[in-house]
Coordinates of C-alpha atoms in Angstrom, one line a residue:
L1 CA 136.8 170.7 242.4
G2 CA 137.5 167.8 240.7
S3 CA 135.4 165.9 243.3
L4 CA 132.7 168.3 242.8
Q5 CA 132.2 167.5 239.2
M6 CA 132.3 163.9 239.8
G7 CA 128.9 164.8 242.2
Y8 CA 127.6 167.2 239.7
S9 CA 127.8 164.2 237.2
L10 CA 126.2 161.3 239.4
G11 CA 123.0 163.8 240.2
V12 CA 122.6 165.7 236.8
I13 CA 121.0 163.1 234.9
N14 CA 118.4 162.2 237.1
A15 CA 116.8 165.8 236.8
P16 CA 116.5 166.0 232.9
Q17 CA 115.3 162.4 232.8
K18 CA 111.7 162.3 232.2
V19 CA 112.6 165.4 229.5
T20 CA 114.9 163.6 227.5
R21 CA 112.6 160.3 227.7
R22 CA 110.4 162.7 226.0
E23 CA 112.8 164.5 223.7
R24 CA 113.4 160.6 222.5
G25 CA 110.1 159.6 222.3
N26 CA 108.4 162.5 220.5
T27 CA 105.8 162.5 223.6
T28 CA 104.0 165.7 225.3
E29 CA 104.7 166.8 229.0
H30 CA 101.9 164.7 230.5
E31 CA 102.9 161.5 228.4
E32 CA 105.5 158.9 229.4
P33 CA 107.3 157.5 226.5
T34 CA 107.2 153.8 226.6
D35 CA 108.5 152.6 223.6
A36 CA 111.1 149.5 224.6
T37 CA 113.8 151.7 222.0
V38 CA 113.6 154.6 224.0
V39 CA 113.8 153.1 227.5
M40 CA 117.2 151.4 226.0
Y41 CA 118.5 154.5 224.9
W42 CA 118.0 156.1 228.5
S43 CA 119.6 153.0 230.2
L44 CA 122.8 153.3 228.3
S45 CA 122.9 156.9 229.4
V46 CA 123.1 156.0 232.6
A47 CA 125.0 152.8 232.7
T48 CA 127.5 154.3 230.4
F49 CA 128.6 156.4 233.1
S50 CA 129.3 153.7 235.1
I51 CA 131.0 151.4 232.7
G52 CA 133.5 154.5 232.0
G53 CA 134.6 155.1 235.2
M54 CA 135.4 150.9 235.8
V55 CA 137.4 151.2 232.6
S56 CA 139.3 154.1 233.6
S57 CA 139.8 152.9 237.2
F58 CA 142.4 150.5 236.2
L59 CA 144.4 153.4 234.6
V60 CA 145.0 155.5 237.7
S61 CA 148.3 153.8 238.6
F62 CA 149.7 154.4 235.1
V63 CA 148.4 158.3 234.6
S64 CA 150.0 159.1 238.3
D65 CA 153.5 157.6 237.7
I66 CA 153.7 158.5 234.3
R67 CA 152.2 162.3 234.2
G68 CA 152.5 163.0 237.7
R69 CA 149.4 164.1 240.0
I70 CA 149.2 167.6 239.0
K71 CA 149.7 166.8 235.4
G72 CA 147.5 163.8 235.0
M73 CA 144.6 165.8 236.7
L74 CA 145.3 168.6 234.2
F75 CA 145.5 165.9 231.1
I76 CA 142.4 164.1 232.3
N77 CA 140.5 167.5 232.3
V78 CA 140.1 167.3 228.4
L79 CA 137.9 164.1 228.6
A80 CA 135.4 166.4 231.0
I81 CA 135.3 169.1 228.4
T82 CA 134.8 166.9 225.5
A83 CA 132.2 165.4 227.4
G84 CA 130.7 168.7 228.5
L85 CA 130.8 169.8 225.0
L86 CA 129.2 167.1 223.3
M87 CA 126.2 167.0 225.8
G88 CA 125.8 171.1 226.0
L89 CA 125.3 170.7 221.6
A90 CA 123.7 167.9 222.1
K91 CA 119.9 169.4 220.8
M92 CA 122.8 170.7 217.1
G93 CA 122.7 166.8 216.6
T94 CA 121.4 163.5 217.0
P95 CA 120.3 164.0 221.0
Y96 CA 120.3 160.5 222.4
L97 CA 123.6 159.7 220.8
M98 CA 125.6 162.8 221.8
V99 CA 124.4 162.0 225.3
I100 CA 125.5 158.8 225.7
A101 CA 128.8 159.3 224.2
G102 CA 129.4 162.3 226.4
R103 CA 128.2 160.1 229.5
A104 CA 130.8 157.5 228.6
I105 CA 133.5 160.4 228.4
M106 CA 132.7 161.9 231.7
G107 CA 132.9 158.3 233.3
L108 CA 135.6 157.4 231.7
Y109 CA 137.2 161.3 233.6
C110 CA 135.4 160.5 237.2
G111 CA 137.1 156.8 237.3
L112 CA 140.3 158.5 237.0
S113 CA 139.4 161.8 239.2
S114 CA 138.1 159.5 242.0
G115 CA 141.6 157.6 242.1
L116 CA 144.0 160.9 241.6
V117 CA 142.1 163.3 243.5
P118 CA 142.7 161.3 246.8
L119 CA 145.7 159.9 245.9
Y120 CA 147.1 163.6 246.0
I121 CA 145.3 164.9 249.2
G122 CA 146.4 161.9 251.0
E123 CA 149.9 163.1 249.7
I124 CA 150.1 166.4 250.7
S125 CA 147.9 166.2 253.7
P126 CA 150.1 166.6 257.2
V127 CA 149.3 163.3 259.6
K128 CA 147.0 165.2 262.0
Y129 CA 144.8 166.6 259.5
R130 CA 144.8 163.6 256.9
G131 CA 141.4 162.3 257.7
A132 CA 139.9 165.4 257.4
M133 CA 141.4 167.0 254.3
G134 CA 140.3 162.9 252.9
A135 CA 136.9 163.6 253.8
L136 CA 136.5 166.9 252.1
H137 CA 136.9 164.4 248.7
Q138 CA 133.2 163.3 249.8
L139 CA 132.1 167.0 250.7
A140 CA 132.9 168.0 247.5
I141 CA 130.8 165.3 245.5
V142 CA 127.8 165.6 247.9
I143 CA 128.0 169.2 247.3
G144 CA 128.0 168.9 243.8
I145 CA 125.4 166.3 243.9
L146 CA 123.1 168.8 245.7
I147 CA 124.0 171.6 242.9
S148 CA 122.9 169.4 240.1
Q149 CA 119.6 168.8 242.1
V150 CA 119.2 172.1 242.7
I151 CA 119.8 173.7 239.0
G152 CA 117.9 170.7 237.8
L153 CA 114.7 172.0 239.0
D154 CA 111.8 172.3 236.1
F155 CA 111.8 176.0 236.7
L156 CA 115.6 176.7 236.4
L157 CA 117.4 173.9 233.5
G158 CA 115.6 170.9 234.3
N159 CA 112.8 171.2 231.2
D160 CA 112.4 170.9 227.6
D161 CA 114.4 173.8 226.6
M162 CA 117.4 173.6 228.5
W163 CA 118.2 170.1 229.7
H164 CA 121.2 170.3 227.5
V165 CA 122.9 173.2 229.0
L166 CA 122.3 171.4 232.4
L167 CA 123.8 168.3 231.0
G168 CA 126.8 170.7 229.7
L169 CA 127.5 172.3 232.7
S170 CA 129.2 169.1 233.8
G171 CA 132.3 169.9 232.2
A172 CA 132.3 173.3 233.3
P173 CA 134.2 172.6 236.6
A174 CA 137.1 171.6 234.8
I175 CA 137.7 174.4 233.1
L176 CA 138.1 176.3 236.4
Q177 CA 140.1 173.2 237.8
S178 CA 142.5 173.6 234.6
L179 CA 143.4 176.9 235.4
L180 CA 144.0 176.5 239.3
L181 CA 146.1 173.6 238.8
L182 CA 148.7 175.7 237.4
V183 CA 149.7 177.3 240.3
C184 CA 149.2 174.0 242.9
P185 CA 152.3 172.2 243.9
E186 CA 153.2 168.7 242.6
S187 CA 152.9 166.1 245.5
P188 CA 156.3 166.3 247.2
R189 CA 156.6 162.3 247.8
Y190 CA 156.3 162.0 244.1
L191 CA 158.7 164.3 243.3
Y192 CA 161.1 162.9 246.2
I193 CA 160.4 159.0 246.1
K194 CA 159.3 158.5 242.5
L195 CA 161.5 161.2 241.1
G196 CA 164.4 161.3 243.0
K197 CA 164.1 165.5 243.1
V198 CA 165.1 166.5 246.1
E199 CA 165.5 170.0 245.9
E200 CA 161.7 170.1 244.4
A201 CA 160.7 168.5 246.6
C202 CA 161.5 170.8 249.2
K203 CA 160.1 173.8 247.3
S204 CA 156.9 171.7 246.9
L205 CA 156.6 171.3 251.0
K206 CA 157.4 174.7 251.5
R207 CA 154.7 176.1 248.9
L208 CA 152.2 173.9 250.8
K209 CA 153.5 174.7 254.7
G210 CA 155.4 177.8 254.3
D211 CA 159.1 178.6 255.3
Y212 CA 160.2 175.8 257.7
D213 CA 162.3 173.4 258.7
T214 CA 161.6 170.1 256.3
S215 CA 164.2 167.9 257.7
K216 CA 161.5 166.0 259.4
D217 CA 159.3 165.6 256.4
I218 CA 162.2 164.4 254.4
A219 CA 163.5 162.0 256.9
E220 CA 159.9 160.2 257.0
M221 CA 160.1 160.5 253.2
Q222 CA 163.5 159.0 253.0
A223 CA 162.2 156.2 255.2
E224 CA 159.4 155.4 252.8
K225 CA 161.8 155.5 249.9
E226 CA 164.4 153.2 251.1
E227 CA 161.1 150.9 251.8
V228 CA 160.2 151.6 248.2
M229 CA 163.3 150.4 247.1
N230 CA 163.2 147.1 248.6
E231 CA 159.7 147.0 247.3
A232 CA 160.0 147.8 243.7
Q233 CA 157.5 149.2 242.3
M234 CA 153.8 147.6 242.0
S235 CA 151.6 146.9 238.8
I236 CA 147.9 145.7 239.7
L237 CA 148.8 142.4 238.3
R238 CA 151.6 142.0 240.9
L239 CA 149.7 143.4 243.8
L240 CA 147.1 141.1 243.3
R241 CA 149.6 137.9 243.4
S242 CA 151.7 139.2 246.4
S243 CA 151.0 138.1 249.5
V244 CA 152.6 140.6 251.2
Y245 CA 150.0 143.1 250.9
R246 CA 146.8 140.8 250.7
Q247 CA 145.3 142.0 254.3
Q248 CA 145.7 145.6 252.8
L249 CA 144.1 144.9 249.7
F250 CA 141.2 142.9 251.4
V251 CA 140.7 145.4 253.9
A252 CA 140.5 148.0 251.1
L253 CA 138.2 146.2 248.7
M254 CA 135.7 145.4 251.5
M255 CA 135.6 149.1 252.8
H256 CA 134.6 150.2 248.8
L257 CA 132.6 146.9 248.8
S258 CA 130.7 148.4 251.9
Q259 CA 130.2 152.1 250.7
Q260 CA 128.4 150.8 247.8
F261 CA 126.9 147.6 248.7
S262 CA 125.2 149.1 252.0
G263 CA 122.3 150.2 249.6
I264 CA 122.8 153.9 249.5
N265 CA 122.3 154.4 246.1
A266 CA 118.6 152.1 246.6
I267 CA 118.0 154.8 249.1
F268 CA 118.0 157.3 246.4
Y269 CA 116.2 155.3 244.0
Y270 CA 113.3 154.1 246.4
S271 CA 113.0 157.7 248.3
T272 CA 110.5 159.3 245.7
S273 CA 108.1 156.4 246.2
I274 CA 108.3 156.7 249.8
F275 CA 107.8 160.3 250.2
Q276 CA 105.2 160.3 247.7
T277 CA 103.4 157.5 249.9
A278 CA 103.9 159.9 253.0
G279 CA 102.0 162.7 251.3
V280 CA 104.8 164.9 250.0
G281 CA 103.6 166.9 247.3
Q282 CA 106.8 167.6 245.7
P283 CA 109.1 164.6 246.1
V284 CA 111.7 166.4 244.5
Y285 CA 111.9 169.2 247.0
A286 CA 112.4 166.3 249.5
T287 CA 115.4 164.6 247.8
I288 CA 117.0 168.1 247.7
G289 CA 116.4 168.0 251.3
M290 CA 118.4 164.8 251.6
G291 CA 121.3 166.5 249.4
V292 CA 121.4 168.8 252.6
I293 CA 121.4 166.1 254.9
N294 CA 124.0 164.7 253.2
I295 CA 126.4 167.9 253.5
I296 CA 125.7 168.7 257.0
F297 CA 127.1 165.1 257.9
T298 CA 129.6 164.9 255.5
L299 CA 131.0 168.3 257.5
V300 CA 130.4 166.6 261.2
S301 CA 132.6 163.4 259.6
V302 CA 135.2 166.0 258.6
M303 CA 135.1 167.6 262.1
L304 CA 134.9 164.2 264.0
V305 CA 137.2 161.7 261.3
D306 CA 141.0 162.6 263.2
R307 CA 139.2 162.8 266.6
A308 CA 137.1 159.8 266.9
G309 CA 139.6 157.8 264.5
R310 CA 138.4 156.1 260.7
R311 CA 137.4 152.6 262.3
T312 CA 135.5 153.9 264.9
L313 CA 133.3 156.2 262.5
T314 CA 133.0 153.3 260.1
M315 CA 131.1 151.4 262.7
V316 CA 129.2 153.5 264.2
G317 CA 127.8 154.5 260.4
L318 CA 127.8 151.1 259.5
G319 CA 125.5 150.1 262.5
G320 CA 123.5 152.8 262.3
M321 CA 122.8 151.9 258.6
C322 CA 121.8 148.7 259.2
C323 CA 119.2 149.7 262.3
C324 CA 117.8 152.0 259.7
A325 CA 117.4 149.7 257.0
V326 CA 115.8 147.5 259.6
A327 CA 113.3 150.4 260.6
M328 CA 112.7 151.1 257.0
T329 CA 111.5 147.8 256.0
V330 CA 109.1 147.6 259.2
G331 CA 107.6 151.1 257.8
M332 CA 107.0 149.8 254.4
V333 CA 105.5 146.4 255.5
F334 CA 103.1 148.0 257.9
Q335 CA 102.3 151.4 255.8
D336 CA 99.4 149.8 254.5
V337 CA 98.0 148.8 258.3
Y338 CA 98.8 152.0 259.9
S339 CA 99.4 155.6 257.8
W340 CA 101.9 156.8 260.4
M341 CA 104.6 153.8 259.6
S342 CA 105.3 156.0 256.0
Y343 CA 106.7 158.6 258.4
L344 CA 108.9 156.2 260.2
S345 CA 110.3 155.2 256.6
M346 CA 110.8 158.9 255.9
A347 CA 112.6 159.3 259.2
A348 CA 114.4 156.3 258.4
I349 CA 116.0 157.0 255.4
F350 CA 116.8 160.5 256.2
L351 CA 119.0 158.7 259.1
F352 CA 120.3 156.4 256.7
V353 CA 122.0 158.6 254.9
S354 CA 123.3 160.9 257.9
F355 CA 124.8 157.6 259.2
F356 CA 126.4 156.9 255.6
E357 CA 128.2 160.3 255.5
I358 CA 129.3 160.0 259.0
G359 CA 131.7 157.4 257.9
P360 CA 131.0 154.9 254.9
G361 CA 130.7 157.3 252.8
P362 CA 134.1 159.6 253.1
I363 CA 136.6 157.5 254.8
P364 CA 137.0 154.5 252.0
W365 CA 137.8 157.2 249.4
F366 CA 141.1 158.2 251.2
I367 CA 141.7 155.3 253.7
V368 CA 143.4 153.2 250.7
A369 CA 145.8 155.9 250.1
E370 CA 146.7 155.6 254.1
I371 CA 147.1 151.7 254.4
F372 CA 149.5 151.4 251.3
S373 CA 152.9 152.5 251.1
Q374 CA 154.5 154.8 248.1
G375 CA 155.0 151.6 245.8
P376 CA 151.5 149.8 245.7
R377 CA 149.7 153.0 246.7
P378 CA 148.7 153.7 243.1
A379 CA 147.5 150.3 242.0
A380 CA 145.7 150.0 244.7
I381 CA 143.8 153.1 244.6
A382 CA 143.3 151.6 241.3
L383 CA 142.0 148.2 242.1
A384 CA 139.6 150.2 244.9
G385 CA 138.2 152.5 242.3
C386 CA 137.6 149.9 240.3
C387 CA 135.7 147.8 242.9
N388 CA 133.9 150.9 243.7
W389 CA 132.5 151.6 240.1
T390 CA 131.5 148.1 239.3
C391 CA 130.1 147.4 242.6
N392 CA 128.0 150.8 241.4
F393 CA 127.4 149.2 238.3
I394 CA 125.9 146.4 240.1
V395 CA 123.4 147.8 242.6
G396 CA 122.3 150.5 239.8
M397 CA 121.2 147.8 236.9
F398 CA 119.8 145.3 239.1
F399 CA 118.1 147.1 242.5
P400 CA 115.2 147.4 240.3
Y401 CA 114.7 143.9 239.6
L402 CA 115.3 142.9 243.1
E403 CA 112.9 145.4 244.5
G404 CA 110.1 143.7 242.2
L405 CA 111.4 140.3 243.5
C406 CA 111.4 141.5 247.2
G407 CA 108.9 143.9 247.4
N408 CA 109.0 145.3 250.4
Y409 CA 111.4 143.2 252.4
V410 CA 114.0 144.2 250.1
F411 CA 116.1 146.3 252.7
V412 CA 116.4 143.0 254.8
I413 CA 119.3 142.3 252.3
F414 CA 120.9 145.4 253.0
A415 CA 120.6 145.1 256.8
V416 CA 122.7 141.7 256.6
L417 CA 124.8 142.8 254.4
L418 CA 125.3 146.1 256.7
F419 CA 125.6 143.7 259.9
G420 CA 128.6 141.6 258.5
F421 CA 130.1 144.8 257.4
T422 CA 130.0 146.4 260.8
V423 CA 131.6 142.9 261.8
F424 CA 134.5 142.9 259.9
T425 CA 135.7 146.9 260.3
Y426 CA 135.2 145.7 263.9
M427 CA 137.4 142.5 263.5
R428 CA 139.9 143.5 260.5
V429 CA 140.3 146.9 260.0
P430 CA 143.0 149.0 262.1
E431 CA 143.1 152.3 263.5
T432 CA 144.9 154.8 261.1
K433 CA 144.2 158.0 262.9
G434 CA 147.9 160.0 263.9
K435 CA 150.0 157.4 262.5
T436 CA 152.6 157.8 259.8
F437 CA 152.2 155.4 256.5
E438 CA 155.0 153.2 258.4
E439 CA 153.5 152.8 261.7
I440 CA 150.5 151.9 259.5
T441 CA 152.1 149.3 257.5
A442 CA 154.0 147.9 260.7
V443 CA 150.2 147.3 262.1
F444 CA 149.4 144.8 259.5
H445 CA 152.6 143.2 259.6
H446 CA 152.0 142.9 263.3
K447 CA 148.2 141.7 262.5
R448 CA 149.6 138.9 260.4
G449 CA 151.8 137.6 263.8
A450 CA 155.0 137.9 261.3
P451 CA 157.5 140.6 261.2
P452 CA 158.4 142.2 257.5
S453 CA 161.7 140.2 257.7
K454 CA 160.5 137.0 257.5
P455 CA 162.5 134.8 255.1
Q456 CA 159.4 133.7 253.3
E457 CA 158.3 137.5 252.3
E458 CA 162.1 138.6 251.8
A459 CA 162.2 136.1 249.1
E460 CA 159.0 137.6 247.5
M461 CA 160.3 141.3 248.4
V462 CA 163.5 140.1 246.3
Q463 CA 161.3 138.4 243.3
L464 CA 159.1 141.5 242.9
K465 CA 162.0 143.9 242.7
S466 CA 164.5 141.7 240.4
S467 CA 161.3 141.9 238.0
T468 CA 161.5 145.8 237.9
E469 CA 164.8 147.5 237.6
Y470 CA 165.0 150.3 240.2
I471 CA 167.1 153.4 238.9
G472 CA 169.0 155.7 241.4
R473 CA 170.7 155.9 244.8
P474 CA 169.3 156.5 248.2
L475 CA 169.4 160.9 248.6
K476 CA 171.4 162.5 250.9
T477 CA 168.8 165.3 252.8
Q478 CA 171.2 167.8 254.1
W479 CA 170.4 169.4 250.5
C480 CA 167.2 170.5 252.3

């Protein structure tokens, strides 16, 4: 529900765009406001959402460790409900100011939710199904986007009378989630490794998996706990300075860079004009069709990610998107010469979205939780989330200017970037399918060509540990 709410908030602002701009510009249905102030207010409505996500993503580590995963998600729902009320009641006050404030607060919520949800899912998922369950985060996002597109149609809520209700519904999933989170078990890894509550961790495992022998899971968490005791708790600044996790951090950030700089948001920006050129009478329905494709191929990813592997699907997705970006460029350049070229561009858009949802869309969200152990994991997720939101903001702000500068050749830039990301994935990203957190960490140690006990690395670990005092003793497992 947290992911669905994020998707709804991402997509909902597009539907009432003309309505809310007319509302602020005092124009009629057939007039488009051109006043610079009106355009500025609309731009702020869009930009403050991404800025809120950029700022709050830094707090994921703090909220998840201090409040816990479940209590953290409960706590941040206050932000979503507040944002929904501000936008839903916008007509009762100053509409544009209330929408801007609501979007900023919703951005704060989504920045935290985009870190807490994959973190919790990654910690409670069995190794065998960790990839599929992690991909459900992206599936919920695209479902949320589709819902916002459908109910944002003119004859439903995307009109002069109901646009504020459409925006206000952004906070509705938070109410349901707050009720359901009360019956969700806390992360056993958080309880055992962070808090040292052995019996509560065992109870949480049994609530998740049924009545079974928890000794194997407890032994795995105990091994990770012992490593955490050697690591010490990682802050964001300490993680950035540490050479021990430099490779993992580089891979994590590059995965999120590849997601946002793939051009997926630019595709949604440019799709309407391409559909219009192809003769589609109602481009909005073609956009909804793209939303349906999003869901279908995210489901494909859910089914394949634990079979084909994260690395393979990411390479297939990025490589396919690269080819589609080239095809789109060819189609747009020659569409004035050959009328059928516009259909090539349209087909390339649908395939581009399909390849994105197979790998580059869902995988970056959960692979960060896989490649870091418990100590640095929250800080790494916070950094990756901030990177994602920052890139989202950059693409949203500067793509229109880039398109004006490059014209029909704009997607050549994304094709080059996608080719580079594909090569990077092949060279540097390890396969994490079916591996425990400890096995994945060992892969990175092996890639560096040095065992974890290297004297220089040990010295850094000691220095890190000495900066934060660890309270507690190794826990016995027989209580479970």
